[in-house]
GROMACS .gro file of C-alpha atoms in nm:
model
  432
    1TYR     CA    1  -3.535  -5.506  13.194
    2SER     CA    2  -3.246  -5.309  13.348
    3HIS     CA    3  -3.077  -5.256  13.636
    4TYR     CA    4  -3.020  -4.890  13.550
    5GLN     CA    5  -3.317  -4.699  13.683
    6VAL     CA    6  -3.419  -4.373  13.499
    7ASN     CA    7  -3.657  -4.089  13.561
    8GLY     CA    8  -3.723  -3.723  13.481
    9ASP     CA    9  -3.578  -3.612  13.144
   10ALA     CA   10  -3.410  -3.947  13.062
   11LEU     CA   11  -3.744  -4.142  13.110
   12TYR     CA   12  -3.907  -3.869  12.903
   13TYR     CA   13  -3.657  -3.943  12.617
   14HIS     CA   14  -3.683  -4.335  12.684
   15LEU     CA   15  -4.078  -4.329  12.681
   16GLN     CA   16  -4.105  -4.056  12.384
   17ALA     CA   17  -3.914  -4.307  12.172
   18TRP     CA   18  -4.161  -4.561  12.218
   19THR     CA   19  -4.445  -4.330  12.123
   20ILE     CA   20  -4.257  -4.246  11.815
   21ALA     CA   21  -4.199  -4.616  11.726
   22ASP     CA   22  -4.574  -4.668  11.793
   23GLY     CA   23  -4.672  -4.404  11.537
   24LYS     CA   24  -4.811  -4.171  11.808
   25GLY     CA   25  -4.557  -3.887  11.747
   26PHE     CA   26  -4.444  -3.634  12.019
   27ILE     CA   27  -4.675  -3.664  12.266
   28ASN     CA   28  -4.626  -3.679  12.647
   29PRO     CA   29  -4.531  -4.040  12.729
   30PHE     CA   30  -4.612  -4.004  13.055
   31ASP     CA   31  -4.979  -3.932  13.034
   32TRP     CA   32  -5.008  -4.188  12.731
   33TYR     CA   33  -4.845  -4.486  12.904
   34ASP     CA   34  -4.998  -4.405  13.253
   35ARG     CA   35  -5.335  -4.272  13.131
   36GLY     CA   36  -5.383  -4.347  12.751
   37LYS     CA   37  -5.439  -3.979  12.726
   38VAL     CA   38  -5.296  -3.794  12.427
   39VAL     CA   39  -5.133  -3.464  12.522
   40GLN     CA   40  -4.911  -3.308  12.250
   41ILE     CA   41  -4.554  -3.190  12.358
   42ALA     CA   42  -4.255  -3.030  12.231
   43ALA     CA   43  -4.045  -3.007  12.546
   44ASN     CA   44  -3.717  -3.057  12.349
   45PRO     CA   45  -3.597  -3.045  12.001
   46PRO     CA   46  -3.682  -3.371  11.790
   47LEU     CA   47  -3.333  -3.506  11.700
   48TYR     CA   48  -3.243  -3.741  11.985
   49ALA     CA   49  -3.586  -3.885  12.069
   50SER     CA   50  -3.646  -3.955  11.669
   51TYR     CA   51  -3.305  -4.130  11.699
   52LEU     CA   52  -3.431  -4.349  11.973
   53GLY     CA   53  -3.753  -4.380  11.831
   54ALA     CA   54  -3.579  -4.527  11.503
   55VAL     CA   55  -3.398  -4.772  11.725
   56SER     CA   56  -3.702  -4.874  11.898
   57LYS     CA   57  -3.853  -4.927  11.558
   58LEU     CA   58  -3.588  -5.180  11.473
   59GLY     CA   59  -3.713  -5.381  11.763
   60PHE     CA   60  -3.465  -5.231  12.081
   61TRP     CA   61  -3.699  -5.121  12.331
   62SER     CA   62  -3.517  -5.149  12.676
   63VAL     CA   63  -3.326  -4.903  12.865
   64THR     CA   64  -3.012  -5.065  12.809
   65GLU     CA   65  -3.059  -5.077  12.434
   66HIS     CA   66  -3.116  -4.703  12.409
   67ARG     CA   67  -2.823  -4.626  12.647
   68LEU     CA   68  -2.605  -4.858  12.373
   69ALA     CA   69  -2.757  -4.658  12.120
   70SER     CA   70  -2.669  -4.348  12.248
   71SER     CA   71  -2.311  -4.457  12.326
   72LEU     CA   72  -2.301  -4.518  11.924
   73LEU     CA   73  -2.357  -4.146  11.898
   74GLY     CA   74  -2.055  -4.046  12.144
   75THR     CA   75  -1.859  -4.294  11.924
   76GLY     CA   76  -1.934  -4.078  11.604
   77ALA     CA   77  -1.854  -3.783  11.784
   78VAL     CA   78  -1.496  -3.904  11.864
   79VAL     CA   79  -1.466  -3.980  11.490
   80MET     CA   80  -1.571  -3.628  11.373
   81ILE     CA   81  -1.358  -3.428  11.638
   82GLY     CA   82  -1.040  -3.625  11.527
   83LEU     CA   83  -1.159  -3.513  11.148
   84VAL     CA   84  -1.194  -3.145  11.256
   85ALA     CA   85  -0.843  -3.164  11.410
   86ARG     CA   86  -0.694  -3.308  11.101
   87GLN     CA   87  -0.886  -3.098  10.856
   88ILE     CA   88  -0.737  -2.756  11.043
   89GLY     CA   89  -0.437  -2.884  11.190
   90SER     CA   90  -0.238  -3.220  11.069
   91ASN     CA   91  -0.291  -3.626  11.087
   92ARG     CA   92  -0.122  -3.600  11.423
   93ALA     CA   93  -0.387  -3.341  11.564
   94GLY     CA   94  -0.637  -3.536  11.426
   95ILE     CA   95  -0.516  -3.868  11.612
   96ILE     CA   96  -0.467  -3.648  11.949
   97ALA     CA   97  -0.830  -3.492  11.918
   98ALA     CA   98  -0.972  -3.842  11.870
   99ALA     CA   99  -0.769  -3.980  12.170
  100ILE     CA  100  -0.855  -3.690  12.419
  101ALA     CA  101  -1.249  -3.718  12.291
  102ALA     CA  102  -1.250  -4.117  12.384
  103VAL     CA  103  -1.113  -4.043  12.727
  104TYR     CA  104  -1.242  -3.669  12.814
  105PRO     CA  105  -1.519  -3.727  13.077
  106ASN     CA  106  -1.725  -3.446  12.990
  107LEU     CA  107  -1.801  -3.629  12.679
  108TRP     CA  108  -1.837  -3.974  12.762
  109ILE     CA  109  -2.049  -3.887  13.080
  110ASN     CA  110  -2.337  -3.813  12.893
  111ASP     CA  111  -2.328  -4.121  12.675
  112GLY     CA  112  -2.528  -4.364  12.892
  113MET     CA  113  -2.765  -4.097  13.076
  114LEU     CA  114  -3.032  -4.111  12.790
  115LEU     CA  115  -3.000  -3.738  12.745
  116ALA     CA  116  -2.999  -3.554  12.418
  117GLU     CA  117  -2.632  -3.434  12.479
  118PRO     CA  118  -2.438  -3.718  12.293
  119MET     CA  119  -2.621  -3.628  11.989
  120THR     CA  120  -2.551  -3.266  12.012
  121ALA     CA  121  -2.186  -3.389  12.075
  122LEU     CA  122  -2.200  -3.537  11.734
  123CYS     CA  123  -2.383  -3.242  11.542
  124MET     CA  124  -2.132  -2.984  11.667
  125PRO     CA  125  -1.826  -3.144  11.495
  126ILE     CA  126  -2.005  -3.193  11.205
  127LEU     CA  127  -2.089  -2.809  11.199
  128LEU     CA  128  -1.743  -2.747  11.260
  129LEU     CA  129  -1.630  -2.941  10.956
  130ALA     CA  130  -1.903  -2.762  10.748
  131ALA     CA  131  -1.807  -2.416  10.897
  132TYR     CA  132  -1.425  -2.429  10.810
  133ALA     CA  133  -1.486  -2.600  10.491
  134PHE     CA  134  -1.701  -2.292  10.401
  135TRP     CA  135  -1.399  -2.060  10.521
  136ARG     CA  136  -1.178  -2.237  10.311
  137GLU     CA  137  -1.392  -2.192   9.988
  138PRO     CA  138  -1.681  -1.975  10.054
  139VAL     CA  139  -1.884  -2.087   9.734
  140LEU     CA  140  -2.284  -2.185   9.728
  141LYS     CA  141  -2.223  -2.549   9.764
  142ARG     CA  142  -2.043  -2.491  10.089
  143ALA     CA  143  -2.285  -2.249  10.241
  144VAL     CA  144  -2.574  -2.517  10.169
  145TRP     CA  145  -2.372  -2.776  10.354
  146LEU     CA  146  -2.301  -2.502  10.648
  147GLY     CA  147  -2.698  -2.417  10.676
  148LEU     CA  148  -2.778  -2.807  10.687
  149ALA     CA  149  -2.535  -2.855  10.975
  150LEU     CA  150  -2.668  -2.549  11.144
  151GLY     CA  151  -3.025  -2.678  11.115
  152LEU     CA  152  -2.921  -3.019  11.220
  153ALA     CA  153  -2.758  -2.905  11.549
  154ALA     CA  154  -3.036  -2.670  11.641
  155LEU     CA  155  -3.260  -2.972  11.617
  156SER     CA  156  -3.050  -3.148  11.870
  157ARG     CA  157  -3.038  -2.845  12.152
  158GLY     CA  158  -3.261  -2.554  12.189
  159GLU     CA  159  -3.022  -2.286  12.231
  160VAL     CA  160  -2.810  -2.393  11.963
  161VAL     CA  161  -3.032  -2.232  11.717
  162PHE     CA  162  -2.913  -1.893  11.850
  163LEU     CA  163  -2.548  -2.043  11.745
  164ALA     CA  164  -2.618  -1.911  11.356
  165PRO     CA  165  -2.563  -1.537  11.385
  166ILE     CA  166  -2.260  -1.554  11.630
  167LEU     CA  167  -2.110  -1.777  11.401
  168MET     CA  168  -2.189  -1.664  11.057
  169LEU     CA  169  -2.149  -1.278  11.102
  170PRO     CA  170  -1.832  -1.302  11.225
  171LEU     CA  171  -1.706  -1.562  10.969
  172LEU     CA  172  -1.868  -1.375  10.691
  173TYR     CA  173  -1.715  -1.018  10.820
  174GLY     CA  174  -1.336  -1.148  10.780
  175MET     CA  175  -1.379  -1.272  10.425
  176HIS     CA  176  -1.279  -0.942  10.283
  177SER     CA  177  -1.174  -1.089   9.933
  178LEU     CA  178  -1.569  -1.111   9.894
  179SER     CA  179  -1.807  -0.803   9.833
  180LEU     CA  180  -2.079  -0.712  10.048
  181ARG     CA  181  -2.311  -0.866   9.770
  182GLU     CA  182  -2.148  -1.202   9.764
  183ARG     CA  183  -2.105  -1.241  10.139
  184GLY     CA  184  -2.490  -1.146  10.164
  185LYS     CA  185  -2.600  -1.385   9.893
  186LEU     CA  186  -2.385  -1.661  10.087
  187LEU     CA  187  -2.575  -1.550  10.440
  188VAL     CA  188  -2.906  -1.597  10.282
  189VAL     CA  189  -2.834  -1.930  10.117
  190THR     CA  190  -2.686  -2.045  10.454
  191ALA     CA  191  -3.004  -1.911  10.631
  192LEU     CA  192  -3.217  -2.092  10.395
  193CYS     CA  193  -3.111  -2.428  10.410
  194MET     CA  194  -3.096  -2.408  10.801
  195ILE     CA  195  -3.458  -2.295  10.795
  196ALA     CA  196  -3.530  -2.595  10.559
  197VAL     CA  197  -3.428  -2.852  10.800
  198ILE     CA  198  -3.581  -2.693  11.113
  199GLY     CA  199  -3.915  -2.578  10.920
  200PRO     CA  200  -4.077  -2.897  10.930
  201TRP     CA  201  -4.045  -2.911  11.294
  202VAL     CA  202  -4.149  -2.551  11.359
  203GLY     CA  203  -4.449  -2.600  11.131
  204TYR     CA  204  -4.553  -2.925  11.270
  205ASN     CA  205  -4.553  -2.734  11.607
  206LEU     CA  206  -4.754  -2.431  11.475
  207SER     CA  207  -5.044  -2.690  11.372
  208ARG     CA  208  -5.094  -2.868  11.705
  209TYR     CA  209  -5.107  -2.600  11.992
  210GLU     CA  210  -5.358  -2.317  12.101
  211GLU     CA  211  -5.081  -2.049  12.108
  212PRO     CA  212  -4.783  -2.025  11.822
  213VAL     CA  213  -4.504  -2.296  11.922
  214PHE     CA  214  -4.161  -2.276  11.743
  215MET     CA  215  -3.878  -2.504  11.862
  216THR     CA  216  -4.011  -2.594  12.204
  217ASP     CA  217  -4.321  -2.553  12.428
  218HIS     CA  218  -4.093  -2.551  12.710
  219TRP     CA  219  -3.909  -2.222  12.736
  220GLY     CA  220  -4.111  -2.097  13.009
  221THR     CA  221  -4.079  -2.420  13.196
  222VAL     CA  222  -3.693  -2.377  13.195
  223LEU     CA  223  -3.714  -1.983  13.293
  224LYS     CA  224  -3.941  -2.077  13.585
  225ALA     CA  225  -3.721  -2.327  13.708
  226ALA     CA  226  -3.447  -2.068  13.752
  227SER     CA  227  -3.712  -1.763  13.883
  228CYS     CA  228  -3.762  -1.823  14.276
  229ASP     CA  229  -3.589  -1.734  14.571
  230GLU     CA  230  -3.401  -2.079  14.625
  231ALA     CA  231  -3.265  -2.033  14.241
  232TRP     CA  232  -3.163  -1.659  14.320
  233TYR     CA  233  -3.043  -1.650  14.675
  234GLY     CA  234  -2.864  -1.836  14.924
  235GLU     CA  235  -2.672  -2.218  14.907
  236TYR     CA  236  -2.839  -2.304  14.539
  237ALA     CA  237  -2.795  -1.946  14.359
  238GLY     CA  238  -2.732  -1.995  14.028
  239TRP     CA  239  -2.870  -2.369  13.981
  240TYR     CA  240  -3.225  -2.485  13.918
  241TRP     CA  241  -3.504  -2.531  14.121
  242PHE     CA  242  -3.849  -2.680  14.193
  243CYS     CA  243  -3.986  -2.325  14.164
  244GLN     CA  244  -4.321  -2.446  13.981
  245LYS     CA  245  -4.565  -2.540  14.261
  246VAL     CA  246  -4.873  -2.584  14.078
  247GLN     CA  247  -4.947  -2.693  13.671
  248PRO     CA  248  -5.112  -2.409  13.533
  249PRO     CA  249  -5.423  -2.500  13.306
  250GLY     CA  250  -5.447  -2.528  12.954
  251ASP     CA  251  -5.212  -2.692  12.679
  252TYR     CA  252  -4.816  -2.686  12.697
  253SER     CA  253  -4.847  -2.370  12.490
  254GLN     CA  254  -5.076  -2.180  12.704
  255ARG     CA  255  -4.870  -2.316  13.018
  256ASP     CA  256  -4.555  -2.212  12.844
  257ILE     CA  257  -4.689  -1.847  12.859
  258ILE     CA  258  -4.808  -1.840  13.181
  259LEU     CA  259  -4.488  -1.980  13.313
  260ARG     CA  260  -4.295  -1.761  13.115
  261ASN     CA  261  -4.469  -1.422  13.252
  262GLU     CA  262  -4.423  -1.559  13.606
  263ALA     CA  263  -4.057  -1.585  13.550
  264ILE     CA  264  -4.024  -1.214  13.409
  265GLU     CA  265  -4.234  -1.083  13.660
  266TYR     CA  266  -4.000  -1.259  13.941
  267THR     CA  267  -3.695  -1.110  13.743
  268ARG     CA  268  -3.848  -0.748  13.738
  269ASP     CA  269  -3.888  -0.764  14.106
  270ASN     CA  270  -3.532  -0.873  14.166
  271LEU     CA  271  -3.363  -0.662  13.936
  272ASP     CA  272  -3.090  -0.541  14.156
  273ARG     CA  273  -2.968  -0.898  14.213
  274LEU     CA  274  -3.010  -0.991  13.843
  275PRO     CA  275  -2.623  -0.880  13.749
  276LYS     CA  276  -2.463  -1.082  14.048
  277LEU     CA  277  -2.682  -1.376  13.983
  278MET     CA  278  -2.590  -1.398  13.623
  279ALA     CA  279  -2.228  -1.351  13.711
  280ILE     CA  280  -2.294  -1.692  13.944
  281ARG     CA  281  -2.486  -1.873  13.679
  282VAL     CA  282  -2.186  -1.810  13.430
  283GLY     CA  283  -1.938  -1.901  13.727
  284ARG     CA  284  -2.122  -2.231  13.758
  285LEU     CA  285  -2.108  -2.299  13.382
  286TRP     CA  286  -1.749  -2.264  13.346
  287ASP     CA  287  -1.655  -2.448  13.702
  288ILE     CA  288  -1.542  -2.146  13.878
  289TYR     CA  289  -1.798  -2.048  14.154
  290ARG     CA  290  -1.846  -2.313  14.420
  291PRO     CA  291  -1.694  -2.587  14.206
  292ARG     CA  292  -1.729  -2.842  14.493
  293GLN     CA  293  -2.099  -2.776  14.538
  294THR     CA  294  -2.138  -2.807  14.164
  295ILE     CA  295  -1.996  -3.147  14.155
  296GLN     CA  296  -2.255  -3.243  14.443
  297LEU     CA  297  -2.516  -3.126  14.253
  298ASN     CA  298  -2.413  -3.295  13.941
  299ALA     CA  299  -2.412  -3.601  14.130
  300THR     CA  300  -2.743  -3.561  14.302
  301PHE     CA  301  -2.954  -3.373  14.053
  302GLU     CA  302  -2.802  -3.451  13.726
  303GLY     CA  303  -2.774  -3.836  13.736
  304ARG     CA  304  -2.364  -3.836  13.721
  305THR     CA  305  -2.177  -4.028  13.986
  306PRO     CA  306  -1.949  -3.836  14.211
  307ASP     CA  307  -1.654  -3.981  14.072
  308ALA     CA  308  -1.734  -3.910  13.735
  309SER     CA  309  -1.834  -3.563  13.832
  310VAL     CA  310  -1.499  -3.513  13.980
  311ALA     CA  311  -1.297  -3.657  13.688
  312ALA     CA  312  -1.474  -3.412  13.432
  313PHE     CA  313  -1.392  -3.133  13.662
  314TRP     CA  314  -1.028  -3.181  13.673
  315SER     CA  315  -0.983  -3.295  13.322
  316TYR     CA  316  -1.174  -2.983  13.209
  317TRP     CA  317  -0.910  -2.774  13.429
  318ALA     CA  318  -0.630  -2.983  13.283
  319LEU     CA  319  -0.729  -2.915  12.889
  320LEU     CA  320  -0.785  -2.547  12.960
  321PRO     CA  321  -0.456  -2.423  12.920
  322PHE     CA  322  -0.426  -2.631  12.577
  323ALA     CA  323  -0.749  -2.522  12.449
  324LEU     CA  324  -0.657  -2.140  12.503
  325GLY     CA  325  -0.304  -2.227  12.362
  326GLY     CA  326  -0.459  -2.404  12.052
  327LEU     CA  327  -0.683  -2.087  11.969
  328VAL     CA  328  -0.366  -1.877  11.965
  329VAL     CA  329  -0.183  -2.130  11.738
  330LEU     CA  330  -0.492  -2.117  11.529
  331LYS     CA  331  -0.495  -1.721  11.526
  332LYS     CA  332  -0.128  -1.717  11.433
  333ARG     CA  333  -0.176  -1.938  11.118
  334GLY     CA  334  -0.441  -1.732  11.020
  335ILE     CA  335  -0.747  -1.982  11.066
  336PRO     CA  336  -1.060  -1.837  11.242
  337ILE     CA  337  -1.125  -1.939  11.565
  338ILE     CA  338  -1.509  -1.802  11.562
  339PRO     CA  339  -1.647  -2.170  11.501
  340ILE     CA  340  -1.481  -2.293  11.832
  341VAL     CA  341  -1.559  -1.946  12.042
  342ALA     CA  342  -1.903  -1.927  11.904
  343PRO     CA  343  -2.049  -2.197  12.104
  344ALA     CA  344  -1.892  -2.081  12.407
  345ILE     CA  345  -2.053  -1.753  12.354
  346THR     CA  346  -2.395  -1.923  12.303
  347VAL     CA  347  -2.398  -2.161  12.599
  348THR     CA  348  -2.243  -1.849  12.849
  349ILE     CA  349  -2.573  -1.628  12.718
  350ALA     CA  350  -2.782  -1.953  12.784
  351ALA     CA  351  -2.669  -1.991  13.143
  352ALA     CA  352  -2.675  -1.621  13.239
  353THR     CA  353  -3.037  -1.607  13.143
  354THR     CA  354  -3.142  -1.953  13.299
  355TYR     CA  355  -2.904  -2.142  13.516
  356GLY     CA  356  -2.540  -2.261  13.523
  357VAL     CA  357  -2.588  -2.650  13.444
  358LEU     CA  358  -2.296  -2.823  13.285
  359ARG     CA  359  -2.491  -2.980  13.037
  360TYR     CA  360  -2.528  -2.639  12.830
  361ARG     CA  361  -2.147  -2.692  12.765
  362VAL     CA  362  -2.182  -2.992  12.550
  363SER     CA  363  -2.193  -2.770  12.223
  364PHE     CA  364  -1.862  -2.621  12.324
  365GLU     CA  365  -1.660  -2.966  12.409
  366PRO     CA  366  -1.593  -3.076  12.100
  367GLY     CA  367  -1.412  -2.753  11.975
  368PHE     CA  368  -1.285  -2.729  12.301
  369VAL     CA  369  -1.079  -3.055  12.260
  370VAL     CA  370  -1.016  -2.988  11.917
  371ALA     CA  371  -0.825  -2.661  12.051
  372ALA     CA  372  -0.644  -2.864  12.294
  373ALA     CA  373  -0.509  -3.105  12.027
  374ILE     CA  374  -0.376  -2.815  11.793
  375ALA     CA  375  -0.174  -2.688  12.104
  376ILE     CA  376  -0.040  -3.035  12.182
  377ASP     CA  377   0.035  -3.119  11.833
  378ALA     CA  378   0.226  -2.763  11.796
  379LEU     CA  379   0.431  -2.828  12.120
  380LEU     CA  380   0.511  -3.173  11.959
  381ARG     CA  381   0.646  -3.021  11.656
  382ARG     CA  382   0.836  -2.777  11.831
  383PHE     CA  383   1.024  -2.968  12.076
  384ALA     CA  384   1.019  -3.317  11.933
  385PRO     CA  385   1.032  -3.227  11.525
  386GLY     CA  386   1.189  -3.573  11.450
  387ARG     CA  387   0.942  -3.784  11.595
  388SER     CA  388   0.668  -3.730  11.332
  389ALA     CA  389   0.646  -3.646  10.981
  390PRO     CA  390   0.494  -3.327  10.871
  391PRO     CA  391   0.128  -3.254  10.808
  392ASP     CA  392  -0.007  -3.369  10.487
  393ALA     CA  393  -0.062  -3.058  10.266
  394ASP     CA  394  -0.419  -3.198  10.178
  395THR     CA  395  -0.515  -3.161  10.557
  396ALA     CA  396  -0.285  -2.887  10.678
  397PRO     CA  397  -0.475  -2.563  10.566
  398GLU     CA  398  -0.260  -2.270  10.442
  399ALA     CA  399  -0.319  -1.968  10.633
  400PRO     CA  400  -0.462  -1.709  10.363
  401ASP     CA  401  -0.509  -1.335  10.446
  402ALA     CA  402  -0.832  -1.374  10.340
  403PRO     CA  403  -1.051  -1.679  10.208
  404VAL     CA  404  -1.000  -1.744   9.821
  405GLU     CA  405  -1.260  -1.609   9.556
  406PRO     CA  406  -1.577  -1.855   9.518
  407GLY     CA  407  -1.500  -2.128   9.265
  408SER     CA  408  -1.136  -2.103   9.235
  409PRO     CA  409  -1.008  -2.424   9.128
  410GLU     CA  410  -0.694  -2.447   9.356
  411ARG     CA  411  -0.880  -2.507   9.685
  412ARG     CA  412  -1.149  -2.744   9.571
  413SER     CA  413  -1.183  -3.062   9.744
  414PRO     CA  414  -1.182  -3.341   9.548
  415GLU     CA  415  -3.690  -5.769  10.865
  416ARG     CA  416  -3.624  -5.917  11.177
  417ARG     CA  417  -3.923  -5.989  11.429
  418SER     CA  418  -3.913  -5.734  11.733
  419PRO     CA  419  -3.866  -5.860  12.075
  420GLU     CA  420  -4.101  -5.822  12.314
  421ARG     CA  421  -4.147  -5.466  12.436
  422PRO     CA  422  -4.042  -5.417  12.819
  423THR     CA  423  -4.309  -5.302  13.044
  424PRO     CA  424  -4.247  -4.923  13.142
  425MET     CA  425  -4.150  -4.858  13.474
  426GLU     CA  426  -4.342  -4.657  13.701
  427PRO     CA  427  -4.318  -4.300  13.525
  428VAL     CA  428  -4.226  -3.977  13.702
  429HIS     CA  429  -4.345  -3.664  13.549
  430VAL     CA  430  -4.100  -3.389  13.516
  431ASP     CA  431  -4.141  -3.110  13.296
  432GLY     CA  432  -3.854  -2.953  13.119
   0.00000   0.00000   0.00000
């Protein structure tokens, strides 16, 4: 079957792929395979589980096969990251970005863990490509593609849904050549296209619970995991903990409300501690607060090996100066940095309101790598100009003071038998 043992969220994704392939849909796989009971669940957005479900439908059911399928997502992310750097930099910047992405531990560490992060790592550079294409040519067609990319990314991770306004409003604000009416029209089109992508999932959830559920029925579970003394005070402050001692009654929508209210009540009782705690959470997210302990927690609770966690830590800090330099280079070239910065803002807010787990950073990592590659390419161009050709005119964007008018022609861009299914291991029920 597999020597790689999975539990918790990874086992949830693995077995939910089976329920999807079996035509049971998004039900709790632990209840179904352990007791034959149908329990509706929407613990996470559906994109990654649906992908694994399609893989299982093709006859690939094992843990190893699902891990390999996840690795294909990581490979796709490497290619897309290279394309983003090529779009806003040069051919060489694209090659540098792809090379970094291929070996950067904070990306590849997720590929074999059977968690949704590889799907997000693929969706985010797609979103970056759409955002920069929209900036270069702010027309309805590009707004449609940007809205679709935003919706796709939102279906990969729950907090990414909040990225849309953080990205779109500053991007449109900077388009001074467009009238307010034109910018409003583009904003509406983008929003409608995003809603069209996530709408079926939201409608499906609204149809199957006692209480309204939109993207996930586990917001309360996440908040509850961050709302007890162990997660607020002492050694593990800023991390998540097993704060939920008793399972509330009702379906998951009803449980979610109870857990959410309990988390809010705990927060109200400890408001004097909240500002410091939020700083600790954010410090953990960005590897500033007690990084050695965070490395240990990643290895213990997140399923990462100690060596991989250490490599992820040092590679992040090694790339950080280059990434900051890359943002400066982009600003000097007149290229907006909000598509790269917006995910950082989103994950910071997510960590401040929940807990500082490093997996939240996955939506930021592709842009982080792109920015670092832009800086390295700029250094090579300055100190070794004779060793590489200048960037192609088609791939190196101009640096206009403001985007061109919509429609400007000068900026337009041209049955096999399934193998026997393995028997599921003893499931471990973990909410969240």
